[in-house]
Short mmCIF file of C-alpha atoms and ligand atoms in Angstrom, two decimals:
data_model
loop_
_atom_site.label_atom_id
_atom_site.label_comp_id
_atom_site.label_asym_id
_atom_site.label_seq_id
_atom_site.Cartn_x
_atom_site.Cartn_y
_atom_site.Cartn_z
CA MET V 6 -38.42 -40.61 27.41
CA LYS V 7 -42.08 -40.02 26.72
CA GLU V 8 -43.05 -39.37 23.13
CA LYS V 9 -43.57 -35.67 22.40
CA SER V 10 -47.20 -34.65 22.22
CA SER V 11 -48.60 -33.79 18.81
CA PHE V 12 -51.73 -32.98 16.85
CA SER V 13 -53.36 -36.06 15.37
CA GLY V 14 -52.95 -34.84 11.78
CA GLN V 15 -53.35 -31.94 9.38
CA LEU V 16 -56.96 -31.15 10.23
CA GLY V 17 -56.32 -31.00 13.96
CA PHE V 18 -53.36 -28.72 13.42
CA VAL V 19 -55.12 -26.40 10.98
CA LEU V 20 -58.14 -26.01 13.25
CA ALA V 21 -56.02 -25.36 16.32
CA ALA V 22 -53.81 -22.85 14.51
CA ALA V 23 -56.84 -21.19 12.94
CA GLY V 24 -58.39 -21.13 16.42
CA SER V 25 -55.42 -19.15 17.62
CA ALA V 26 -55.53 -16.81 14.65
CA VAL V 27 -59.27 -16.18 14.69
CA GLY V 28 -59.95 -14.01 17.70
CA VAL V 29 -61.27 -10.67 18.80
CA GLY V 30 -58.87 -9.16 16.26
CA ASN V 31 -60.97 -10.56 13.43
CA LEU V 32 -64.26 -9.63 15.01
CA TRP V 33 -63.79 -6.11 16.24
CA ARG V 34 -60.49 -4.77 14.98
CA PHE V 35 -60.71 -5.77 11.34
CA PRO V 36 -64.21 -4.37 10.58
CA TYR V 37 -63.38 -1.17 12.40
CA LEU V 38 -60.20 -0.66 10.36
CA VAL V 39 -62.01 -1.34 7.09
CA ALA V 40 -64.58 1.31 7.93
CA LYS V 41 -61.92 3.81 8.96
CA ASP V 42 -59.47 3.15 6.13
CA GLY V 43 -61.52 3.47 2.97
CA GLY V 44 -63.49 0.21 2.72
CA GLY V 45 -62.41 -1.80 -0.30
CA LEU V 46 -59.14 0.10 -0.40
CA PHE V 47 -58.16 -1.40 2.94
CA LEU V 48 -59.43 -4.80 1.85
CA ILE V 49 -57.22 -4.89 -1.24
CA ILE V 50 -54.15 -3.81 0.71
CA TYR V 51 -54.87 -6.31 3.45
CA LEU V 52 -55.28 -9.19 1.00
CA VAL V 53 -51.99 -8.37 -0.70
CA LEU V 54 -50.26 -8.29 2.68
CA VAL V 55 -51.75 -11.64 3.73
CA LEU V 56 -50.36 -13.28 0.62
CA THR V 57 -46.91 -11.77 1.07
CA PHE V 58 -46.09 -10.83 4.67
CA GLY V 59 -48.61 -13.10 6.36
CA PHE V 60 -47.51 -16.07 4.33
CA THR V 61 -43.81 -15.38 4.96
CA LEU V 62 -44.08 -14.99 8.71
CA LEU V 63 -46.47 -17.88 9.18
CA THR V 64 -44.22 -20.14 7.10
CA THR V 65 -41.19 -19.06 9.11
CA ASP V 66 -42.76 -19.64 12.53
CA ILE V 67 -44.38 -22.98 11.71
CA SER V 68 -41.31 -24.36 9.95
CA ILE V 69 -39.01 -23.35 12.80
CA GLY V 70 -41.37 -25.15 15.18
CA ARG V 71 -41.65 -28.34 13.23
CA LYS V 72 -38.01 -28.53 12.24
CA THR V 73 -36.65 -28.05 15.78
CA GLY V 74 -39.56 -29.71 17.57
CA GLN V 75 -39.21 -27.02 20.20
CA SER V 76 -40.86 -23.84 21.47
CA SER V 77 -39.38 -20.39 20.91
CA ILE V 78 -36.67 -20.22 23.59
CA LYS V 79 -35.06 -23.56 22.76
CA ALA V 80 -35.85 -23.35 19.05
CA TYR V 81 -33.92 -20.12 18.47
CA ALA V 82 -31.10 -21.45 20.65
CA THR V 83 -30.97 -24.56 18.47
CA MET V 84 -30.76 -22.46 15.31
CA ARG V 85 -27.96 -20.27 16.65
CA PRO V 86 -26.88 -20.53 20.32
CA LYS V 87 -26.09 -16.80 20.44
CA TRP V 88 -29.66 -16.03 19.39
CA LYS V 89 -31.31 -17.55 22.44
CA PHE V 90 -32.13 -13.98 23.52
CA LEU V 91 -34.56 -13.78 20.58
CA GLY V 92 -36.36 -16.84 21.93
CA VAL V 93 -36.62 -15.22 25.34
CA LEU V 94 -37.88 -12.00 23.81
CA THR V 95 -40.48 -13.96 21.83
CA PHE V 96 -41.58 -15.73 24.99
CA VAL V 97 -42.26 -12.38 26.65
CA VAL V 98 -45.04 -11.58 24.14
CA PRO V 99 -47.50 -14.35 25.12
CA ALA V 100 -46.40 -13.92 28.74
CA LEU V 101 -47.67 -10.31 28.54
CA ILE V 102 -50.72 -10.97 26.35
CA MET V 103 -51.86 -13.62 28.79
CA THR V 104 -52.23 -11.00 31.51
CA TYR V 105 -55.05 -9.30 29.64
CA TYR V 106 -56.55 -11.64 27.07
CA ALA V 107 -58.68 -13.42 29.66
CA VAL V 108 -59.90 -10.02 30.86
CA ILE V 109 -61.33 -9.33 27.40
CA GLY V 110 -62.67 -12.89 27.30
CA GLY V 111 -64.38 -12.13 30.59
CA TRP V 112 -66.09 -9.03 29.16
CA ILE V 113 -67.45 -11.14 26.31
CA LEU V 114 -68.64 -13.75 28.78
CA LYS V 115 -70.51 -11.06 30.68
CA TYR V 116 -72.39 -10.11 27.50
CA VAL V 117 -73.23 -13.74 26.82
CA VAL V 118 -74.84 -13.80 30.25
CA VAL V 119 -76.62 -10.48 29.62
CA TYR V 120 -78.19 -11.78 26.42
CA LEU V 121 -79.03 -15.11 28.01
CA THR V 122 -80.86 -13.45 30.86
CA GLY V 123 -82.66 -11.12 28.46
CA ASP V 124 -81.29 -7.85 29.80
CA PHE V 125 -80.38 -6.67 26.35
CA ALA V 126 -82.12 -3.31 26.58
CA ARG V 127 -79.83 -2.26 29.41
CA ALA V 128 -76.74 -3.39 27.47
CA ALA V 129 -77.71 -0.88 24.78
CA GLU V 130 -77.33 2.05 27.18
CA ASP V 131 -74.32 4.29 26.64
CA THR V 132 -72.86 3.86 30.09
CA TYR V 133 -73.47 0.15 30.56
CA PHE V 134 -70.03 -1.08 29.51
CA THR V 135 -68.09 1.53 31.46
CA GLU V 136 -70.16 0.87 34.55
CA PHE V 137 -69.45 -2.81 34.21
CA ILE V 138 -65.67 -2.65 33.82
CA THR V 139 -65.22 0.01 36.50
CA ASN V 140 -67.00 -2.19 39.02
CA PRO V 141 -64.46 -4.46 40.79
CA SER V 142 -66.90 -7.37 40.67
CA SER V 143 -66.29 -7.63 36.91
CA VAL V 144 -63.10 -9.47 37.88
CA TRP V 145 -65.03 -12.70 38.29
CA PHE V 146 -65.79 -13.01 34.60
CA GLY V 147 -62.12 -12.75 33.70
CA LEU V 148 -61.23 -15.33 36.33
CA ILE V 149 -63.79 -17.80 35.01
CA PHE V 150 -62.50 -17.33 31.49
CA MET V 151 -58.92 -17.85 32.65
CA LEU V 152 -59.92 -20.99 34.50
CA ALA V 153 -61.66 -22.45 31.43
CA THR V 154 -58.52 -21.80 29.39
CA ALA V 155 -56.35 -23.48 32.00
CA VAL V 156 -58.53 -26.60 32.13
CA ILE V 157 -58.21 -27.12 28.37
CA VAL V 158 -54.44 -26.60 28.32
CA TYR V 159 -54.14 -28.92 31.33
CA ASN V 160 -55.69 -31.68 29.22
CA GLY V 161 -52.90 -31.54 26.69
CA VAL V 162 -52.34 -30.98 23.00
CA GLU V 163 -54.55 -33.65 21.49
CA GLY V 164 -56.99 -34.24 24.35
CA GLY V 165 -57.43 -30.57 25.23
CA ILE V 166 -56.49 -28.09 22.52
CA GLU V 167 -57.23 -30.14 19.41
CA ARG V 168 -60.43 -31.61 20.75
CA CYS V 169 -61.78 -28.22 21.76
CA SER V 170 -60.80 -26.59 18.44
CA LYS V 171 -62.47 -29.35 16.48
CA ILE V 172 -65.76 -28.65 18.21
CA ILE V 173 -65.55 -24.87 18.39
CA MET V 174 -64.14 -23.87 14.99
CA PRO V 175 -66.80 -25.43 12.74
CA MET V 176 -69.55 -23.91 14.95
CA LEU V 177 -67.85 -20.55 14.80
CA LEU V 178 -67.57 -20.59 11.01
CA PHE V 179 -71.19 -21.55 10.72
CA MET V 180 -72.33 -18.78 13.07
CA VAL V 181 -70.28 -16.01 11.39
CA ALA V 182 -71.62 -17.01 7.98
CA GLY V 183 -75.19 -17.16 9.31
CA ILE V 184 -75.14 -13.75 10.95
CA ALA V 185 -73.42 -12.25 7.89
CA VAL V 186 -76.25 -13.39 5.64
CA PHE V 187 -78.80 -12.09 8.11
CA ALA V 188 -77.07 -8.69 8.24
CA LEU V 189 -77.52 -8.30 4.48
CA THR V 190 -81.29 -8.68 4.80
CA LEU V 191 -81.63 -5.84 7.31
CA LYS V 192 -83.63 -2.74 6.53
CA TYR V 193 -84.40 0.24 8.74
CA SER V 194 -85.90 3.66 8.29
CA GLY V 195 -84.49 6.31 10.59
CA GLY V 196 -86.53 9.17 12.02
CA ASN V 197 -86.05 11.34 8.92
CA GLY V 198 -87.64 8.81 6.59
CA VAL V 199 -84.36 7.65 5.02
CA VAL V 200 -84.36 3.91 4.53
CA ARG V 201 -81.01 2.17 4.82
CA THR V 202 -80.53 -1.43 3.76
CA GLY V 203 -77.96 -4.12 4.44
CA LEU V 204 -76.99 -4.23 0.79
CA GLN V 205 -76.16 -0.52 0.83
CA GLY V 206 -74.06 -1.24 3.88
CA LEU V 207 -72.25 -3.95 1.95
CA LYS V 208 -71.32 -1.34 -0.64
CA VAL V 209 -69.82 0.90 2.04
CA TYR V 210 -67.73 -2.12 3.01
CA LEU V 211 -66.57 -3.30 -0.38
CA VAL V 212 -66.23 -0.24 -2.58
CA PRO V 213 -62.81 1.43 -2.34
CA ASP V 214 -63.11 4.97 -1.08
CA PHE V 215 -60.36 7.23 -2.41
CA THR V 216 -61.71 10.54 -1.12
CA GLY V 217 -59.04 12.64 0.54
CA LEU V 218 -56.36 10.07 -0.15
CA THR V 219 -52.84 11.49 0.20
CA ILE V 220 -49.53 9.68 0.30
CA PRO V 221 -49.12 9.93 4.10
CA ARG V 222 -52.69 8.68 4.52
CA PHE V 223 -52.00 5.80 2.15
CA LEU V 224 -48.92 4.84 4.18
CA GLN V 225 -50.98 5.01 7.34
CA ILE V 226 -53.48 2.58 5.85
CA ILE V 227 -50.69 0.17 4.94
CA LEU V 228 -49.31 0.36 8.47
CA ASP V 229 -52.76 -0.23 9.96
CA ALA V 230 -53.21 -3.26 7.73
CA MET V 231 -49.78 -4.57 8.60
CA SER V 232 -50.17 -4.42 12.35
CA GLN V 233 -53.65 -5.91 12.06
CA LEU V 234 -52.22 -8.78 10.04
CA PHE V 235 -49.57 -9.60 12.63
CA PHE V 236 -51.97 -9.60 15.47
CA SER V 237 -54.53 -11.55 13.52
CA LEU V 238 -52.25 -14.37 12.41
CA SER V 239 -50.66 -14.67 15.88
CA VAL V 240 -47.20 -14.55 14.28
CA SER V 241 -43.91 -13.35 15.78
CA MET V 242 -44.95 -14.29 19.28
CA GLY V 243 -43.81 -17.87 19.46
CA ILE V 244 -47.32 -19.28 19.39
CA MET V 245 -47.04 -20.65 15.88
CA ILE V 246 -43.57 -22.00 16.69
CA THR V 247 -45.06 -24.00 19.57
CA TYR V 248 -48.00 -25.21 17.48
CA GLY V 249 -45.60 -26.03 14.63
CA SER V 250 -43.58 -28.20 17.00
CA TYR V 251 -46.63 -30.42 17.44
CA VAL V 252 -47.11 -31.06 13.72
CA LYS V 253 -46.23 -34.55 12.54
CA LYS V 254 -43.48 -34.90 9.97
CA ASP V 255 -45.79 -36.23 7.26
CA VAL V 256 -48.12 -33.20 7.17
CA ASN V 257 -47.82 -31.07 4.02
CA LEU V 258 -47.08 -27.63 5.47
CA ASN V 259 -47.76 -25.80 2.19
CA ARG V 260 -51.35 -26.84 2.25
CA ALA V 261 -51.79 -26.38 6.00
CA ILE V 262 -50.41 -22.82 5.87
CA SER V 263 -52.69 -21.83 3.00
CA GLN V 264 -55.67 -23.20 4.88
CA ILE V 265 -54.81 -21.26 8.04
CA GLU V 266 -54.49 -18.06 5.98
CA ILE V 267 -57.82 -18.74 4.28
CA VAL V 268 -59.74 -19.40 7.50
CA ASP V 269 -58.28 -16.40 9.33
CA THR V 270 -58.86 -14.00 6.43
CA GLY V 271 -62.23 -15.54 5.62
CA VAL V 272 -63.53 -15.00 9.15
CA ALA V 273 -62.24 -11.42 9.15
CA LEU V 274 -63.99 -10.71 5.83
CA LEU V 275 -67.21 -12.29 7.04
CA ALA V 276 -67.02 -10.39 10.32
CA GLY V 277 -66.99 -7.27 8.16
CA VAL V 278 -70.05 -8.42 6.22
CA MET V 279 -71.76 -9.11 9.50
CA ILE V 280 -70.85 -5.90 11.34
CA ILE V 281 -70.50 -3.07 8.82
CA PRO V 282 -73.93 -3.40 7.14
CA ALA V 283 -75.62 -3.92 10.53
CA VAL V 284 -74.04 -0.84 12.04
CA PHE V 285 -74.67 1.13 8.85
CA VAL V 286 -78.37 0.24 8.72
CA PHE V 287 -79.08 1.28 12.29
CA SER V 288 -76.53 3.99 13.00
CA GLY V 289 -75.24 5.20 9.64
CA THR V 290 -71.54 5.54 8.84
CA GLU V 291 -70.86 7.41 12.09
CA GLY V 292 -71.77 4.34 14.14
CA MET V 293 -68.45 2.56 13.68
CA ALA V 294 -66.75 3.19 17.00
CA ALA V 295 -63.12 2.27 17.61
CA GLY V 296 -61.82 -0.72 19.52
CA PRO V 297 -63.72 -2.36 22.36
CA SER V 298 -66.58 0.11 22.21
CA LEU V 299 -67.55 -1.17 18.75
CA MET V 300 -68.23 -4.58 20.25
CA PHE V 301 -69.50 -3.60 23.67
CA VAL V 302 -71.33 -0.32 23.01
CA SER V 303 -72.25 0.09 19.33
CA LEU V 304 -73.25 -3.49 18.61
CA PRO V 305 -75.56 -3.86 21.62
CA LYS V 306 -77.37 -0.75 20.30
CA VAL V 307 -77.68 -2.38 16.90
CA PHE V 308 -79.04 -5.59 18.43
CA PHE V 309 -81.54 -3.59 20.45
CA ALA V 310 -82.70 -1.72 17.37
CA MET V 311 -83.36 -5.04 15.62
CA GLY V 312 -86.20 -5.69 18.05
CA ALA V 313 -87.05 -9.22 19.17
CA ALA V 314 -84.62 -10.89 16.75
CA GLY V 315 -81.80 -8.81 18.21
CA LYS V 316 -81.90 -10.73 21.43
CA TYR V 317 -81.03 -13.98 19.70
CA ILE V 318 -78.63 -12.50 17.18
CA GLY V 319 -76.87 -10.74 20.04
CA LEU V 320 -76.59 -13.95 21.99
CA LEU V 321 -75.24 -15.77 18.95
CA PHE V 322 -72.76 -13.02 18.27
CA PHE V 323 -71.33 -12.93 21.79
CA LEU V 324 -71.22 -16.72 21.95
CA LEU V 325 -69.19 -16.85 18.79
CA ALA V 326 -66.94 -14.08 20.07
CA ALA V 327 -66.43 -16.04 23.29
CA PHE V 328 -65.45 -19.11 21.28
CA ALA V 329 -63.05 -17.11 19.16
CA ALA V 330 -61.46 -15.58 22.24
CA LEU V 331 -61.22 -18.93 24.02
CA THR V 332 -59.28 -20.74 21.28
CA SER V 333 -56.92 -17.74 21.03
CA CYS V 334 -56.47 -17.58 24.79
CA ILE V 335 -55.64 -21.29 24.85
CA SER V 336 -52.87 -20.81 22.31
CA VAL V 337 -51.33 -18.04 24.38
CA LEU V 338 -51.29 -20.16 27.54
CA GLU V 339 -50.00 -23.15 25.58
CA ALA V 340 -47.03 -21.20 24.22
CA ILE V 341 -46.08 -20.16 27.75
CA THR V 342 -46.65 -23.66 29.15
CA ALA V 343 -44.63 -25.38 26.43
CA ASN V 344 -41.66 -23.05 26.89
CA CYS V 345 -41.73 -23.54 30.66
CA MET V 346 -41.97 -27.33 30.31
CA GLU V 347 -38.91 -27.37 28.05
CA MET V 348 -36.91 -25.00 30.19
CA PHE V 349 -37.63 -26.45 33.60
CA HIS V 350 -38.13 -30.07 32.48
CA THR V 351 -41.45 -30.21 34.27
CA GLU V 352 -44.51 -32.14 33.18
CA ARG V 353 -47.64 -30.55 31.76
CA LYS V 354 -50.08 -30.84 34.64
CA LYS V 355 -47.83 -29.32 37.25
CA THR V 356 -46.68 -26.58 34.87
CA THR V 357 -50.25 -25.61 34.00
CA LEU V 358 -51.26 -25.51 37.65
CA VAL V 359 -48.46 -23.12 38.58
CA LEU V 360 -49.02 -20.92 35.53
CA SER V 361 -52.76 -20.82 36.11
CA LEU V 362 -52.23 -19.54 39.60
CA ILE V 363 -49.89 -16.82 38.38
CA TYR V 364 -52.26 -15.78 35.62
CA LEU V 365 -55.38 -15.82 37.74
CA ILE V 366 -53.68 -13.21 39.86
CA ALA V 367 -52.48 -11.28 36.80
CA THR V 368 -55.95 -11.35 35.26
CA ALA V 369 -57.44 -9.97 38.45
CA VAL V 370 -54.88 -7.16 38.61
CA ILE V 371 -55.40 -6.11 34.99
CA ALA V 372 -59.19 -6.30 35.32
CA LEU V 373 -58.99 -4.10 38.39
CA GLY V 374 -56.99 -1.65 36.30
CA TYR V 375 -60.33 0.03 35.56
CA SER V 376 -61.33 0.37 39.20
CA ILE V 377 -59.04 -0.15 42.19
CA PHE V 378 -55.78 0.04 40.24
CA TYR V 379 -56.92 2.72 37.82
CA LEU V 380 -54.16 4.78 36.29
CA GLU V 381 -53.55 6.80 33.18
CA VAL V 382 -50.32 6.52 31.27
CA SER V 383 -49.50 8.29 28.05
CA LEU V 384 -48.05 5.87 25.56
CA PRO V 385 -45.31 6.74 23.03
CA ASN V 386 -47.78 6.45 20.13
CA GLY V 387 -49.76 9.35 21.54
CA SER V 388 -52.68 7.52 23.19
CA THR V 389 -53.49 7.30 26.88
CA GLY V 390 -54.05 3.92 28.44
CA GLN V 391 -54.84 1.84 31.49
CA LEU V 392 -52.96 -1.30 32.60
CA LEU V 393 -54.46 -3.39 29.79
CA ASP V 394 -53.39 -0.93 27.11
CA ILE V 395 -49.87 -0.81 28.51
CA MET V 396 -49.49 -4.59 28.23
CA ASP V 397 -51.01 -4.49 24.77
CA TYR V 398 -48.72 -1.71 23.69
CA ILE V 399 -45.50 -3.38 24.87
CA SER V 400 -46.39 -6.75 23.36
CA ASN V 401 -48.04 -5.75 20.09
CA SER V 402 -46.72 -2.35 19.10
CA PHE V 403 -43.23 -2.70 20.48
CA LEU V 404 -42.09 -6.32 20.76
CA MET V 405 -43.86 -7.91 17.79
CA PRO V 406 -42.37 -5.74 15.02
CA PHE V 407 -39.01 -5.88 16.78
CA ILE V 408 -39.07 -9.68 16.90
CA SER V 409 -40.00 -10.04 13.25
CA ILE V 410 -37.11 -7.80 12.20
CA LEU V 411 -34.68 -9.96 14.17
CA SER V 412 -36.25 -13.20 13.08
CA ALA V 413 -36.09 -12.16 9.42
CA ILE V 414 -32.41 -11.27 9.80
CA LEU V 415 -31.68 -14.58 11.50
CA VAL V 416 -33.51 -16.69 8.94
CA GLY V 417 -32.77 -14.58 5.85
CA TRP V 418 -29.09 -13.89 6.40
CA LEU V 419 -27.55 -16.21 9.02
CA VAL V 420 -29.39 -19.53 8.91
CA LYS V 421 -30.41 -18.86 5.27
CA PRO V 422 -33.87 -19.35 3.72
CA GLN V 423 -32.86 -22.79 2.43
CA TRP V 424 -33.15 -24.06 6.00
CA ILE V 425 -36.87 -23.24 5.93
CA ILE V 426 -37.31 -24.37 2.32
CA ASP V 427 -35.92 -27.80 3.21
CA GLU V 428 -38.52 -28.16 5.92
CA MET V 429 -41.33 -27.03 3.60
CA GLU V 430 -40.25 -29.62 1.05
CA SER V 431 -39.39 -32.38 3.50
CA THR V 432 -42.55 -34.29 2.66
CA GLY V 433 -41.64 -34.32 -1.03
CA ASP V 434 -44.25 -31.65 -1.81
CA ARG V 435 -43.38 -28.59 -3.82
CA PHE V 436 -42.96 -25.24 -2.03
CA TYR V 437 -44.87 -23.13 -4.54
CA ARG V 438 -44.11 -19.70 -3.25
CA LYS V 439 -40.39 -20.36 -2.69
CA LYS V 440 -39.02 -17.41 -4.69
CA LEU V 441 -41.47 -15.04 -3.07
CA TYR V 442 -40.47 -16.37 0.33
CA VAL V 443 -36.77 -15.74 -0.22
CA ILE V 444 -37.26 -12.16 -1.43
CA MET V 445 -39.67 -11.39 1.38
CA ILE V 446 -37.63 -12.78 4.24
CA LYS V 447 -34.30 -11.33 3.11
CA TYR V 448 -35.28 -7.88 1.94
CA VAL V 449 -38.87 -6.81 2.23
CA VAL V 450 -39.76 -7.95 5.76
CA PRO V 451 -36.72 -6.39 7.49
CA VAL V 452 -37.11 -3.03 5.73
CA VAL V 453 -40.85 -2.68 6.14
CA MET V 454 -40.81 -3.91 9.73
CA VAL V 455 -38.22 -1.30 10.66
CA ILE V 456 -40.59 1.36 9.34
CA LEU V 457 -43.51 -0.15 11.24
CA PHE V 458 -41.42 -0.35 14.39
CA LEU V 459 -40.28 3.28 14.17
CA GLN V 460 -43.81 4.39 13.51
CA SER V 461 -45.55 2.43 16.26
CA THR V 462 -42.97 3.45 18.88
CA GLY V 463 -43.48 7.08 17.93
CA ILE V 464 -39.79 7.52 16.98
CA TRP V 465 -40.89 8.41 13.45
CA SER V 466 -44.26 9.92 12.81
N1 LIG L 510 -54.95 -13.69 16.62
C1 LIG L 510 -55.85 -13.25 17.63
C2 LIG L 510 -56.91 -12.34 17.07
O1 LIG L 510 -57.02 -12.12 15.92
C3 LIG L 510 -55.22 -12.48 18.70
C4 LIG L 510 -54.16 -13.13 19.40
C5 LIG L 510 -53.04 -12.47 19.62
C6 LIG L 510 -54.30 -14.40 19.86
C7 LIG L 510 -52.05 -13.04 20.29
C8 LIG L 510 -53.31 -14.98 20.51
C9 LIG L 510 -52.18 -14.30 20.72
O2 LIG L 510 -57.66 -11.82 17.83
#
């Protein structure tokens, strides 16, 4: 039998896993939540959750992957044959995310083109984004993005995924840091003579805001931070199990996991330093729009207001966003590919070709969900959505919390935490946060995830 593919070493693994973790979630969702949920207050809560929940779930996924050497479906079946259903459920998450992630990647690609061709004044118009996505021709950008993803996955773990992450991730880190520093130097006087500076914006970002804080509001902030954390670390969706299965036995997982946490959180924090002061300087605190419109409507306005420099900063920003989205998109397709290869005993190239075909079609359908296939569905959490939001809702708000409850029960109570601890210490290194891990996986994760699940499905509000 052919030797199983793997990352070349710790660096390759950390960069690929960080590539999966760092995505649009860090760039648009995190800064928006900080602005909405009390600035530094959200930051403190988020950091505590990274060190407790994030660490626990990341450790669990990666250890399961490396120990079994398999992707989610087979890995859970290896742990407990009766729990194969959990593997299948986990597989469904990337299978659904894949239908829309390339669509978002395509939107970003469009803006890269807009800034390259110098049409950045038009991009700052209110209706530009809506006009773009409601035009069926926008499909092409999603298809190109999907195709690029497929080519990289087709080239394999070391030759495709690792190689691409090793080029992209350092550039991305450099660009985020650069734009963040630039954002702090901004200064702008609005029509009424009030001058706002980047440093004032930084204060809005960092200083905890306790005004109007009640207990329900505090709980809401914790839940926001928790669901952001899950999405951001790409945990409980089998992706980190697959990537873990490619890690060589001599890699110290303790160190690798801390590094992944640091890169993912670091980029999110820097994205905040880059976006919040910039939006604050040019649009005041009201400028922080929610979700996609922060990235595709508010930011283009900010870039336009910067004058000539805005054209280049805008280009840099959308390039880095495209990179972030690409390495995440790759990890989603890889998780699906790896599971299919193990289940059907097919080889990589053929598997990727078939999956690419399926997902090119899916991408087109979801992208057309804003034009030809437009529909409005009210979701259990109270919002109304199009096709993309439905997929997002099922995978992120419904399946992900559900999977982590089950996975915590399986690991904490049936297989027992020692199973994971053995893997973490298999290289002879010490598992520093062992006690924390045991308490988290047995008690805290199941209880808190049940609350998150009830809340995000609208059963408990
Ligand atoms: N972690 C990515 C982000 O922060 C999102 C993602 C989710 C990527 C699921 C892959 C799979 O944007």
